[in-house]
Short mmCIF file of C-alpha atoms and ligand atoms in Angstrom, two decimals:
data_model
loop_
_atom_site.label_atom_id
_atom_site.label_comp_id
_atom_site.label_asym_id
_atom_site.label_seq_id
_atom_site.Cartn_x
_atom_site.Cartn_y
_atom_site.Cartn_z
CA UNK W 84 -124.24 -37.92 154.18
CA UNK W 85 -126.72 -36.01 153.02
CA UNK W 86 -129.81 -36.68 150.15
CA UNK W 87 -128.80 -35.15 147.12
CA UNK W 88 -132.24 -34.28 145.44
CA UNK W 89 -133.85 -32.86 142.31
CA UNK W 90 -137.36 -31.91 142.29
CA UNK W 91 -139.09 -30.90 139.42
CA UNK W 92 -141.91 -28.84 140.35
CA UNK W 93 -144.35 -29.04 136.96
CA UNK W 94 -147.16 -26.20 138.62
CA UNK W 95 -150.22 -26.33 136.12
CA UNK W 96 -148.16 -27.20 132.71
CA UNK W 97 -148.60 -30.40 130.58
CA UNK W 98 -151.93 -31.86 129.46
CA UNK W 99 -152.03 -35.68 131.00
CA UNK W 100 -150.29 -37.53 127.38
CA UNK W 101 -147.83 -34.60 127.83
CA UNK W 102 -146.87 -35.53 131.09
CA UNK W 103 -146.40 -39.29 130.50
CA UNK W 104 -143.90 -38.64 127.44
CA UNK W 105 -141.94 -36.04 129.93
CA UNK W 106 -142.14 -38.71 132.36
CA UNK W 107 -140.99 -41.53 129.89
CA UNK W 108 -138.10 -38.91 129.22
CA UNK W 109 -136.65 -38.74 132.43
CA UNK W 110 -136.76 -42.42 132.97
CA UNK W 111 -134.99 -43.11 129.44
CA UNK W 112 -132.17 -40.79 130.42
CA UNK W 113 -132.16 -41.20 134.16
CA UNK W 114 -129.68 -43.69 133.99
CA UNK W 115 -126.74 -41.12 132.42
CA UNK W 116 -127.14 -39.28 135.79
CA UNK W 117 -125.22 -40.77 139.11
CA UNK W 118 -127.39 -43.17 141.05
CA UNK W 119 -125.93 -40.39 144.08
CA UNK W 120 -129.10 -37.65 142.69
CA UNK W 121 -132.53 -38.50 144.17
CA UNK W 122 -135.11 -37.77 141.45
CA UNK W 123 -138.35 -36.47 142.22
CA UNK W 124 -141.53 -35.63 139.41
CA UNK W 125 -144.78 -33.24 140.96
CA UNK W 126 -146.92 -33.52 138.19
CA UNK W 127 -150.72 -31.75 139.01
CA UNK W 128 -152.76 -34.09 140.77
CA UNK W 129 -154.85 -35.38 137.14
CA UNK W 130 -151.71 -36.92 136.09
CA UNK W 131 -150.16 -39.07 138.99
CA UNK W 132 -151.60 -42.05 138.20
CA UNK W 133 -150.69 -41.94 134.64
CA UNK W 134 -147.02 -40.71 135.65
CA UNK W 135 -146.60 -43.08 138.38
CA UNK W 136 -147.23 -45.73 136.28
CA UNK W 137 -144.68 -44.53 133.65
CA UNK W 138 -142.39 -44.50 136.30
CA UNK W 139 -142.92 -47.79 137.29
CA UNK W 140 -139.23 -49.93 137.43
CA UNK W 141 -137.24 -46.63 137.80
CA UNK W 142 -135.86 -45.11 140.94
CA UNK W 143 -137.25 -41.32 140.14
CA UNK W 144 -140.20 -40.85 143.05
CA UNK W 145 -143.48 -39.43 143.11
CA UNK W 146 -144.30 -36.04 144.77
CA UNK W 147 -148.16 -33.78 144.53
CA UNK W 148 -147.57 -30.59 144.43
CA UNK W 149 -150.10 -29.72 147.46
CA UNK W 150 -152.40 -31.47 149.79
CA UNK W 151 -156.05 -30.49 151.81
CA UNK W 152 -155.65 -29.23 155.10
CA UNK W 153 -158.43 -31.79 156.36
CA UNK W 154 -158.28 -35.41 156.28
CA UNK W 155 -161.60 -35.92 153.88
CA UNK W 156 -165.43 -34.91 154.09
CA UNK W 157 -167.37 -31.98 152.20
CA UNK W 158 -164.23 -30.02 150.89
CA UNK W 159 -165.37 -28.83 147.44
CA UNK W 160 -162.55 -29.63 144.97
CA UNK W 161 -159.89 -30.31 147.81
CA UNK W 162 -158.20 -33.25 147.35
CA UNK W 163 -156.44 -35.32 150.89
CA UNK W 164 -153.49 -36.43 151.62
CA UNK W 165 -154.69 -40.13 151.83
CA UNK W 166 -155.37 -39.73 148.15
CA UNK W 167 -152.17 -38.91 146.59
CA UNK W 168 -150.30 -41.46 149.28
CA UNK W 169 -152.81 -44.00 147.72
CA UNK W 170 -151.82 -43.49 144.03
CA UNK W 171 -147.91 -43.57 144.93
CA UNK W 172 -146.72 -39.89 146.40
CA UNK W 173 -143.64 -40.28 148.15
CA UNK W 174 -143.13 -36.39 148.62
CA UNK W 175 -146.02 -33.10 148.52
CA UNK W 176 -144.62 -29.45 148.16
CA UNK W 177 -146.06 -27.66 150.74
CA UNK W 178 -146.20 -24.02 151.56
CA UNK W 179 -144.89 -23.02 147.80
CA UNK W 180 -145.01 -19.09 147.63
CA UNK W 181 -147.33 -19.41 144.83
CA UNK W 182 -149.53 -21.22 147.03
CA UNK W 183 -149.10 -18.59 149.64
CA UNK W 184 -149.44 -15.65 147.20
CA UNK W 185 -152.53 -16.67 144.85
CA UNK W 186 -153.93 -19.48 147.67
CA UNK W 187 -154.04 -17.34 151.04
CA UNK W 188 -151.95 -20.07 152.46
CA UNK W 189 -150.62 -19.24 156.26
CA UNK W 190 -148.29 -20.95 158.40
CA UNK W 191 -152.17 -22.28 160.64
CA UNK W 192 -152.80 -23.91 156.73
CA UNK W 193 -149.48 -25.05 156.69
CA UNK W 194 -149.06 -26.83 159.98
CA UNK W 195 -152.25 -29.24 159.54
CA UNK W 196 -151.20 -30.13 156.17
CA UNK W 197 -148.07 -31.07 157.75
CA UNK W 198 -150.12 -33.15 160.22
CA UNK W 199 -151.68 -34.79 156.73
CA UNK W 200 -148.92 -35.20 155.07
CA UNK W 201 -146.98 -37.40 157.88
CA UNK W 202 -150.54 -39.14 159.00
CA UNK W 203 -149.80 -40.56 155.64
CA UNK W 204 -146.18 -41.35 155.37
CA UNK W 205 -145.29 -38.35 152.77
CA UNK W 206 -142.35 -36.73 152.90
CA UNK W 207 -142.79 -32.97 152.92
CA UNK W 208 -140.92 -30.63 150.58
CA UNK W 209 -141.34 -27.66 152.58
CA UNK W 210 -140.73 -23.96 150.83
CA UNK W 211 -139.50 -21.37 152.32
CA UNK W 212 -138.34 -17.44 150.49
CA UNK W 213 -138.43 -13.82 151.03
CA UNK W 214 -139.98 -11.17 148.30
CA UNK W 215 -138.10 -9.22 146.35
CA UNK W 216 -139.16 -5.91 148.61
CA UNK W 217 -138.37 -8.16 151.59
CA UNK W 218 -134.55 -9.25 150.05
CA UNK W 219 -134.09 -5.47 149.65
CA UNK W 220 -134.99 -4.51 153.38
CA UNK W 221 -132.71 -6.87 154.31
CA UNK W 222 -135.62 -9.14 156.22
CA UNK W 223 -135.14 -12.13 154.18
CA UNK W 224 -133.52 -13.76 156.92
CA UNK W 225 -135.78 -13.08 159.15
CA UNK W 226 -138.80 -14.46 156.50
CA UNK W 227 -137.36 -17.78 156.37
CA UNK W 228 -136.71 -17.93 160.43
CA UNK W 229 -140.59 -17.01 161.02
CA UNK W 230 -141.70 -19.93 158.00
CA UNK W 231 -139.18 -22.27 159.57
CA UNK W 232 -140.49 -21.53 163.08
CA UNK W 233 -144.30 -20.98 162.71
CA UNK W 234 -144.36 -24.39 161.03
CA UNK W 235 -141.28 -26.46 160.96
CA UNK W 236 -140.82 -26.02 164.92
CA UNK W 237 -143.91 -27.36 165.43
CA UNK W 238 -142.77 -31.19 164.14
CA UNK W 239 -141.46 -34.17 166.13
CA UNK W 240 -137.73 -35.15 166.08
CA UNK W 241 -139.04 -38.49 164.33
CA UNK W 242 -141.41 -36.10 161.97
CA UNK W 243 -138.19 -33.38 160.93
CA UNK W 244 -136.06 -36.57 159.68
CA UNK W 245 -138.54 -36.88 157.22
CA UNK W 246 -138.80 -33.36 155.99
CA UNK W 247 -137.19 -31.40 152.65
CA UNK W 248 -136.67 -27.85 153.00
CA UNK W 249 -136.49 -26.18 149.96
CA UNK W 250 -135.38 -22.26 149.78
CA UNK W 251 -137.09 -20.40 146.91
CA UNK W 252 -136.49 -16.42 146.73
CA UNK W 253 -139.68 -15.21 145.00
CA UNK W 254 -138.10 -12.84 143.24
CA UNK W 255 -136.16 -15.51 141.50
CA UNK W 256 -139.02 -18.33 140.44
CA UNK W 257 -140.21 -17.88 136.83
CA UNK W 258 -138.30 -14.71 136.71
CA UNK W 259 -134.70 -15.98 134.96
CA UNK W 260 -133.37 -14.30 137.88
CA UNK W 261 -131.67 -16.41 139.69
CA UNK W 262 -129.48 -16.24 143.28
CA UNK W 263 -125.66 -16.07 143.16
CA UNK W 264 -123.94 -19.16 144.65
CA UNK W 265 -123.00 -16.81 147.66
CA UNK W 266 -126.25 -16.10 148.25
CA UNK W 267 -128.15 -19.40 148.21
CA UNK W 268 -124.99 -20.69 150.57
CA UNK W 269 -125.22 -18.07 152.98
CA UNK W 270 -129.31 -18.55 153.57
CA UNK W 271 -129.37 -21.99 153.58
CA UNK W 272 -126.46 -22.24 156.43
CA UNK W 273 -128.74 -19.62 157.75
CA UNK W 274 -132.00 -21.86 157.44
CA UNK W 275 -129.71 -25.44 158.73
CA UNK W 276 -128.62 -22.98 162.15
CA UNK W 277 -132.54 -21.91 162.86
CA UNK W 278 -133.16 -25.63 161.89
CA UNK W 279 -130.21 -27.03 164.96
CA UNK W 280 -131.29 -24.17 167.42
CA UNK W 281 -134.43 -26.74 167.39
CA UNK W 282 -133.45 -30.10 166.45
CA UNK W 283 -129.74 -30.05 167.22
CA UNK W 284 -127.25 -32.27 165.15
CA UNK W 285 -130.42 -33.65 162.86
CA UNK W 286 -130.21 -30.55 160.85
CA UNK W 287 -127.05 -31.89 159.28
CA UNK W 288 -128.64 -34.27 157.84
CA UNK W 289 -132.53 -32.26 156.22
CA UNK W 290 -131.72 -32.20 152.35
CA UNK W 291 -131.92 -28.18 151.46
CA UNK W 292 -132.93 -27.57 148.36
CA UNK W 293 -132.53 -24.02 145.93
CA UNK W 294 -135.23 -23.06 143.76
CA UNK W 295 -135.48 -20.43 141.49
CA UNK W 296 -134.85 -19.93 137.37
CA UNK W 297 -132.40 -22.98 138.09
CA UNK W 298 -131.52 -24.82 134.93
CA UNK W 299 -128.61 -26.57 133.27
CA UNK W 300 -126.19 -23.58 133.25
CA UNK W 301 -126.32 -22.81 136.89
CA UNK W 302 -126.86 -25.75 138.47
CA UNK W 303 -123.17 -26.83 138.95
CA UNK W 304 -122.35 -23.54 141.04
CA UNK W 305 -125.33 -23.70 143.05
CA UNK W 306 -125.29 -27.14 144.17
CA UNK W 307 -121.51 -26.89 144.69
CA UNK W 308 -121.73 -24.97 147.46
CA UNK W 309 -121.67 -26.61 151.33
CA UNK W 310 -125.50 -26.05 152.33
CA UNK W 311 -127.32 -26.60 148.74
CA UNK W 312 -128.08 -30.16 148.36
CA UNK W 313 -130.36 -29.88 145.31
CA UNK W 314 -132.93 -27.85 143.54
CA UNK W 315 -136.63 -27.44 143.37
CA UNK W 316 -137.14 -26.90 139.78
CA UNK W 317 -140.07 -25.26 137.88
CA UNK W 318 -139.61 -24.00 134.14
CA UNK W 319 -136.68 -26.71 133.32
CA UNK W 320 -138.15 -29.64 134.88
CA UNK W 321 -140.76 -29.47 132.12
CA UNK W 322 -138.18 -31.12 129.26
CA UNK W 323 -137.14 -34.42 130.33
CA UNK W 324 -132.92 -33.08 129.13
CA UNK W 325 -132.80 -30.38 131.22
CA UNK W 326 -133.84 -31.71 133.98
CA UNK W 327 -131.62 -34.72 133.66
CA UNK W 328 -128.96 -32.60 132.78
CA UNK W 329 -129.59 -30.23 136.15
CA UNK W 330 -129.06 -33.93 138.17
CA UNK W 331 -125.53 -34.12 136.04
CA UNK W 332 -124.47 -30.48 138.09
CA UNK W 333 -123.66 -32.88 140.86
CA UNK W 334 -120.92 -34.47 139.10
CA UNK W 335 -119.35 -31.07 138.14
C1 PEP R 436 -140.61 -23.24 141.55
O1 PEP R 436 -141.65 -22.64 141.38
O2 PEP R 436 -140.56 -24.14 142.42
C2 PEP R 436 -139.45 -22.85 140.76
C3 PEP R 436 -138.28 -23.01 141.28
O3 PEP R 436 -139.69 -22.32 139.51
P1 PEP R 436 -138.61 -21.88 138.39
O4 PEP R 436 -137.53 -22.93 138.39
O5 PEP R 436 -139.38 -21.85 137.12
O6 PEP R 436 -138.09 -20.56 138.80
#
């Protein structure tokens, strides 16, 4: 059986007080959501400590929502893997298109902070996800082959157990625009057959996860299909009811 996950993906939003009362939010009304749906919080990295502690006693984990490329040393404003392991980071988003749009990250980026990220037992939440001008050439499956390949291939069969994919179509994150159903089900069977023309049967069991303008309304249909086994979730992870109520699209 597969991880059922939600991952709420917070980007730069919430001043550190902010955070802790979203935080204390989701653990009040975690419990109205099946014990089945793995929660995850990404806060920015100012507020972990804060939020981990709020989530101290509750099942919801602890994700960053990056990580340096270098283990430590003179790296201006960088800030290691070691570091958010050490204040309670079960999971780091890596590889988010914002990241590779704004940051300049590449798949070389990408593959040592893999190397980070499992030198210090994190689970990555790997992102994968065309452009819109990509979706409409028709290349979006070939997008998400090269990210999966360039990077992904590059892990250990012990290393890809521990590994979240999640597929985000840019043209659907912050946009309200969001994938059909059909859509997200075709790519991520896609994404699960490049991931077993590597690792074989394992790839039945790497949580996928859709992202994009998911939120309460369209959760159910999304993460009823065969290959969706959660969302990534931006804009409605940032009120502790929607979020919660994104988990309850399981139960649909
Ligand atoms: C994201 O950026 O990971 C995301 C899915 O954002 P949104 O839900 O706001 O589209």
């Amino acid at each position: 059986m597969r991880k059922k996950i939600v991952a709420g993906n917070w980007k730069m939003n919430t001043l550190p007080a902010e955070g802790v009362e979203l935080t204390k939010g989701v653990v009040a009304g975690r419990g109205e959501v099946c014990k089945c749906v793995d929660f995850i919080v990404c806060p920015p990295f100012t507020h972990l400590s804060t939020v981990a502690e709020a989530l101290k006693g509750s099942d919801i984990a602890l994700g960053a929502q990056n990580c340096a490329a270098e283990e430590k040393g003179a790296y201006t404003g960088e800030v290691a893997a070691s570091m958010i392991a050490a204040l309670g980071c079960k999971y780091v988003i890596l590889g988010h298109s914002e990241r590779r749009q704004y940051y300049g990250e590449t798949s070389a980026t990408l593959n040592k902070k893999m190397v980070q990220a499992y030198a210090n037992n994190l689970t990555p939440i790997y992102c994968v996800g065309e452009n819109l001008e990509e979706r409409e050439a028709g290349k979006h499956f070939d997008v998400v082959k090269a990210q999966i390949e360039e990077v992904v291939y590059n892990l250990t069969a012990e290393q890809f157990k521990n590994l979240v994919i999640a597929y985000e179509p840019v043209w659907a994150i912050g946009t309200g625009k969001t994938a059909t159903a059909e859509q997200a089900q075709e790519i991520h069977a896609y994404i699960r057959k490049v991931l077993a023309s590597k690792f074989g049967a394992a790839a039945d069991e790497c949580a996928i996860l859709y992202g994009g303008s998911c939120k309460p309304s369209n959760a159910a249909e999304i993460f009823a299909k065969e290959d969706v086994d959660g969302g990534l979730i931006g804009g409605a992870a940032l009120k502790a009811e929607d979020f919660l109520a994104i988990g309850k699209g399981f139960e649909k």
